[in-house]
CSV table of C-alpha atoms in Angstrom, one decimal:
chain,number,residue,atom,x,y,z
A,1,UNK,CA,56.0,64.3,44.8
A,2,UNK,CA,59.1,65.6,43.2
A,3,UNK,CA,56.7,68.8,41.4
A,4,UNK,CA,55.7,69.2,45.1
A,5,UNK,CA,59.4,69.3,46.6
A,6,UNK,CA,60.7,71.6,43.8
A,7,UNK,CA,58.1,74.0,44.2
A,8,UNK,CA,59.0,74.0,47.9
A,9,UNK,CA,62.5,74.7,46.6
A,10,UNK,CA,61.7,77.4,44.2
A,11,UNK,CA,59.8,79.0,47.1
A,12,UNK,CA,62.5,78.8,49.2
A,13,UNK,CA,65.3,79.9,46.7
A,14,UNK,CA,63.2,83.2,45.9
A,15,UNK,CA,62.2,84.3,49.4
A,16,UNK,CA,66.1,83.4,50.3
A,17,UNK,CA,67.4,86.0,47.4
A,18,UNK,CA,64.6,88.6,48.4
A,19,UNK,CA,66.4,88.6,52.1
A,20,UNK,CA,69.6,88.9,51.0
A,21,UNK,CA,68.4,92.1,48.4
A,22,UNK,CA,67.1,93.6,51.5
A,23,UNK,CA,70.0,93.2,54.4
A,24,UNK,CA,72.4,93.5,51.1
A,25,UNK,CA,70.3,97.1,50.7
A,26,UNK,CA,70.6,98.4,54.3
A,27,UNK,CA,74.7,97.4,54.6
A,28,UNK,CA,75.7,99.2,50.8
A,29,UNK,CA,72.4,101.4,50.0
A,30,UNK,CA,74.1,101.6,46.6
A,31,UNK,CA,73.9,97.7,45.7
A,32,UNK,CA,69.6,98.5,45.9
A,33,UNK,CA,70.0,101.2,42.5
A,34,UNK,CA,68.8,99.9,39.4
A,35,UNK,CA,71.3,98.4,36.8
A,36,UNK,CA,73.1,100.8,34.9
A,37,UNK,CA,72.0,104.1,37.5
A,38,UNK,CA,75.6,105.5,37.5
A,39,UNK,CA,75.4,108.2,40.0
A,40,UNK,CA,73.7,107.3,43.5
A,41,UNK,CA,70.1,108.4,44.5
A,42,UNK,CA,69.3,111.3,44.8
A,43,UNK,CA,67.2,111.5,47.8
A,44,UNK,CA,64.6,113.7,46.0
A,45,UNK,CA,60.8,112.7,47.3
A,46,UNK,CA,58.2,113.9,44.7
A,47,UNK,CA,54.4,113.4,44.8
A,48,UNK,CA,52.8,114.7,41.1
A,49,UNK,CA,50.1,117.7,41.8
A,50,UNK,CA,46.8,118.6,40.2
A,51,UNK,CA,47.3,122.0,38.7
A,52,UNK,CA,50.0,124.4,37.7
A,53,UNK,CA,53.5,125.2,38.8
A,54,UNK,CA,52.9,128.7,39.1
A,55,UNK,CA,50.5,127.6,41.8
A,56,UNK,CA,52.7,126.1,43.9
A,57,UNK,CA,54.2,129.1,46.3
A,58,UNK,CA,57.7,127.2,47.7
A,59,UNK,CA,57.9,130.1,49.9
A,60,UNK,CA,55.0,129.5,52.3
A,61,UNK,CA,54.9,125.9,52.3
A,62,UNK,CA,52.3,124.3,54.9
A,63,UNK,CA,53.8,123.8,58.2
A,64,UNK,CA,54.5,120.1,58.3
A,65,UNK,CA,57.2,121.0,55.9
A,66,UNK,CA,58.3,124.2,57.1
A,67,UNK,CA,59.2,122.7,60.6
A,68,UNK,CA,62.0,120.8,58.5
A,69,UNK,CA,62.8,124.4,57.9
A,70,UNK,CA,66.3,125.4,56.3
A,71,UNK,CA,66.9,121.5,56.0
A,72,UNK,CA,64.8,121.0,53.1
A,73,UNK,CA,65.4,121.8,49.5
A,74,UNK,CA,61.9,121.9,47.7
A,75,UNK,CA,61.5,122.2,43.7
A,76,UNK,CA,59.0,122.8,41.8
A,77,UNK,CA,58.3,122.1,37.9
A,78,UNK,CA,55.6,121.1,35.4
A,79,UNK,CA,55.0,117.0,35.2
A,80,UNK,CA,56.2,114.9,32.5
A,81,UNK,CA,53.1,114.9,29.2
A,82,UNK,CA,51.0,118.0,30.9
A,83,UNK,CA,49.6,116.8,34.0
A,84,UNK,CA,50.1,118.5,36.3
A,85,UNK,CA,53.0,119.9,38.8
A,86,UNK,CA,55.8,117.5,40.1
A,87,UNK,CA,56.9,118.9,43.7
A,88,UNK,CA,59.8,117.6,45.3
A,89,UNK,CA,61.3,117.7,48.5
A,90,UNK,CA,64.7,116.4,49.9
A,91,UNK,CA,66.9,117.0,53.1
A,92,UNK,CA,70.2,118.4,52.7
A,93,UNK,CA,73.1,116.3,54.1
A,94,UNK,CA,70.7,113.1,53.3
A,95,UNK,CA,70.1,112.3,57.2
A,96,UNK,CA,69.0,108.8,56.5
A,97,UNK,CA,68.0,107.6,59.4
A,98,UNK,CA,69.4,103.6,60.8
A,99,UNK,CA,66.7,100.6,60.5
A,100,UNK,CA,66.3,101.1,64.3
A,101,UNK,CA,65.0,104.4,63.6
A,102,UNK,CA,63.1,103.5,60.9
A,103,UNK,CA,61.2,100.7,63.2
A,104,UNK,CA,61.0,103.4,65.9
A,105,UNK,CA,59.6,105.8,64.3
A,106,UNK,CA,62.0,108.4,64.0
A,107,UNK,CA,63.6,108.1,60.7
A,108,UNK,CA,63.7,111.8,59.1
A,109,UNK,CA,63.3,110.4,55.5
A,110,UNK,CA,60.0,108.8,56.3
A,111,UNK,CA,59.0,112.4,58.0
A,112,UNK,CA,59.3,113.6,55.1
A,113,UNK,CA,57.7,111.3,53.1
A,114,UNK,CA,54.7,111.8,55.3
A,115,UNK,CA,54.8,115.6,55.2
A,116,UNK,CA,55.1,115.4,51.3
A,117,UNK,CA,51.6,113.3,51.0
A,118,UNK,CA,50.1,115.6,53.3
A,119,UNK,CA,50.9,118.7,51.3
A,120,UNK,CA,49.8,116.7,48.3
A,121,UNK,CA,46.1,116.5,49.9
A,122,UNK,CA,46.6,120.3,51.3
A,123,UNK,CA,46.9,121.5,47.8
A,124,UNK,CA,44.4,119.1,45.9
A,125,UNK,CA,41.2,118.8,48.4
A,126,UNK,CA,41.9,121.9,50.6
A,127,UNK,CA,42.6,119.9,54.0
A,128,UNK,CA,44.2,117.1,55.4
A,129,UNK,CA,42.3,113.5,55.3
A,130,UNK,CA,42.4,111.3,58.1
A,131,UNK,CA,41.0,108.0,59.1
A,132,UNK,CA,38.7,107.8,62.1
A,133,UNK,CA,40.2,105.4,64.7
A,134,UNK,CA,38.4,102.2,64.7
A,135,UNK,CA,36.3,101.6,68.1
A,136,UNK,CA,38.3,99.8,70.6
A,137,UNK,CA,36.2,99.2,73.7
A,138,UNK,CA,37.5,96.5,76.5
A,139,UNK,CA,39.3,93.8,75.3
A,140,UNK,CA,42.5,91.7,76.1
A,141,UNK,CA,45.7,93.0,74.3
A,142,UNK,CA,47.1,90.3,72.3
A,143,UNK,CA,50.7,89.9,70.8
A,144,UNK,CA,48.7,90.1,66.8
A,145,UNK,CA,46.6,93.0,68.0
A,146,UNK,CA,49.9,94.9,69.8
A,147,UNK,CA,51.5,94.6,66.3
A,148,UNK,CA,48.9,95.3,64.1
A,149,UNK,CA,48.3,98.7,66.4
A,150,UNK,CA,52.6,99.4,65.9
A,151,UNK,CA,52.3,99.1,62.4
A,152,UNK,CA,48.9,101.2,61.7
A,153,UNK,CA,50.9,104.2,63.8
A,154,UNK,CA,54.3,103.8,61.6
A,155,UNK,CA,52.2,103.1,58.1
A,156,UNK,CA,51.9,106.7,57.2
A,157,UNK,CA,55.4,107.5,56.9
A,158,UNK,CA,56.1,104.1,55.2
A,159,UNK,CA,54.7,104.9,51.8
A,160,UNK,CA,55.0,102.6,48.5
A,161,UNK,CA,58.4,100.8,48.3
């Protein structure tokens, strides 16, 4: 019983520090940097490209990143060990949207994001991939449904965290 209750506890204990990481996070955005990073982030997005840099034209970029227009720094150079083209994107003035904004929808960072794996999939296959809608038909709206449909709308501009 007592290996039972101090599992409970460990649980507990570790789900308690990963809450206070993340509220900690969102007040001082600086107490989330790794230990030792001296300088804060940098805001730069980059997704890692099949080909060469000198294939990458930063002057005509596809237009889910040239709506962000004069707003957006973009840079271009070869990947770390040969493999490829590193592209990177960030918004001048780091407009980081609030956690409201973030749930809403509307946080500028995560448009980015967005646009970024979309120009990824531009350059690589040719055209943007999407996922077909699954079938809906007539059925009662539940409270687990109504959620699950909120998060499959704001889940593209989430990305890996």
């Amino acid at each position: 019983m007592t290996t039972t209750l101090g599992n409970v506890a460990s649980v507990a204990a570790r789900a308690g520090g990963s809450v206070i990481r993340q509220v900690r996070s969102i007040v001082d955005p600086s107490s989330a940097r790794p230990a030792g990073a001296d300088r804060p982030a940098s805001g730069w997005l980059v997704v890692t490209l099949a080909g060469e840099p000198s294939e990458i034209d930063v002057d005509r970029l596809p237009a889910f990143l040239a709506r962000f227009g004069d707003q957006l720094e973009v840079r271009v150079r070869a990947a770390p060990g040969g493999r490829g083209t590193e592209f990177a994107a960030r918004l001048r003035g780091r407009p980081f949207g609030s956690t409201a904004a973030r749930l809403s929808g509307t946080d500028p960072q995560a448009d980015l994001r967005s646009a970024l794996r979309r120009a990824k999939q531009l350059v690589e296959v040719g055209e943007v991939l999407v996922v077909d809608p699954a079938p809906h038909g007539d059925r009662t709206a539940t409270p687990g449904g109504t959620l699950l449909e909120m998060w499959t709308r704001a889940a593209p501009k989430a990305g890996v965290r």
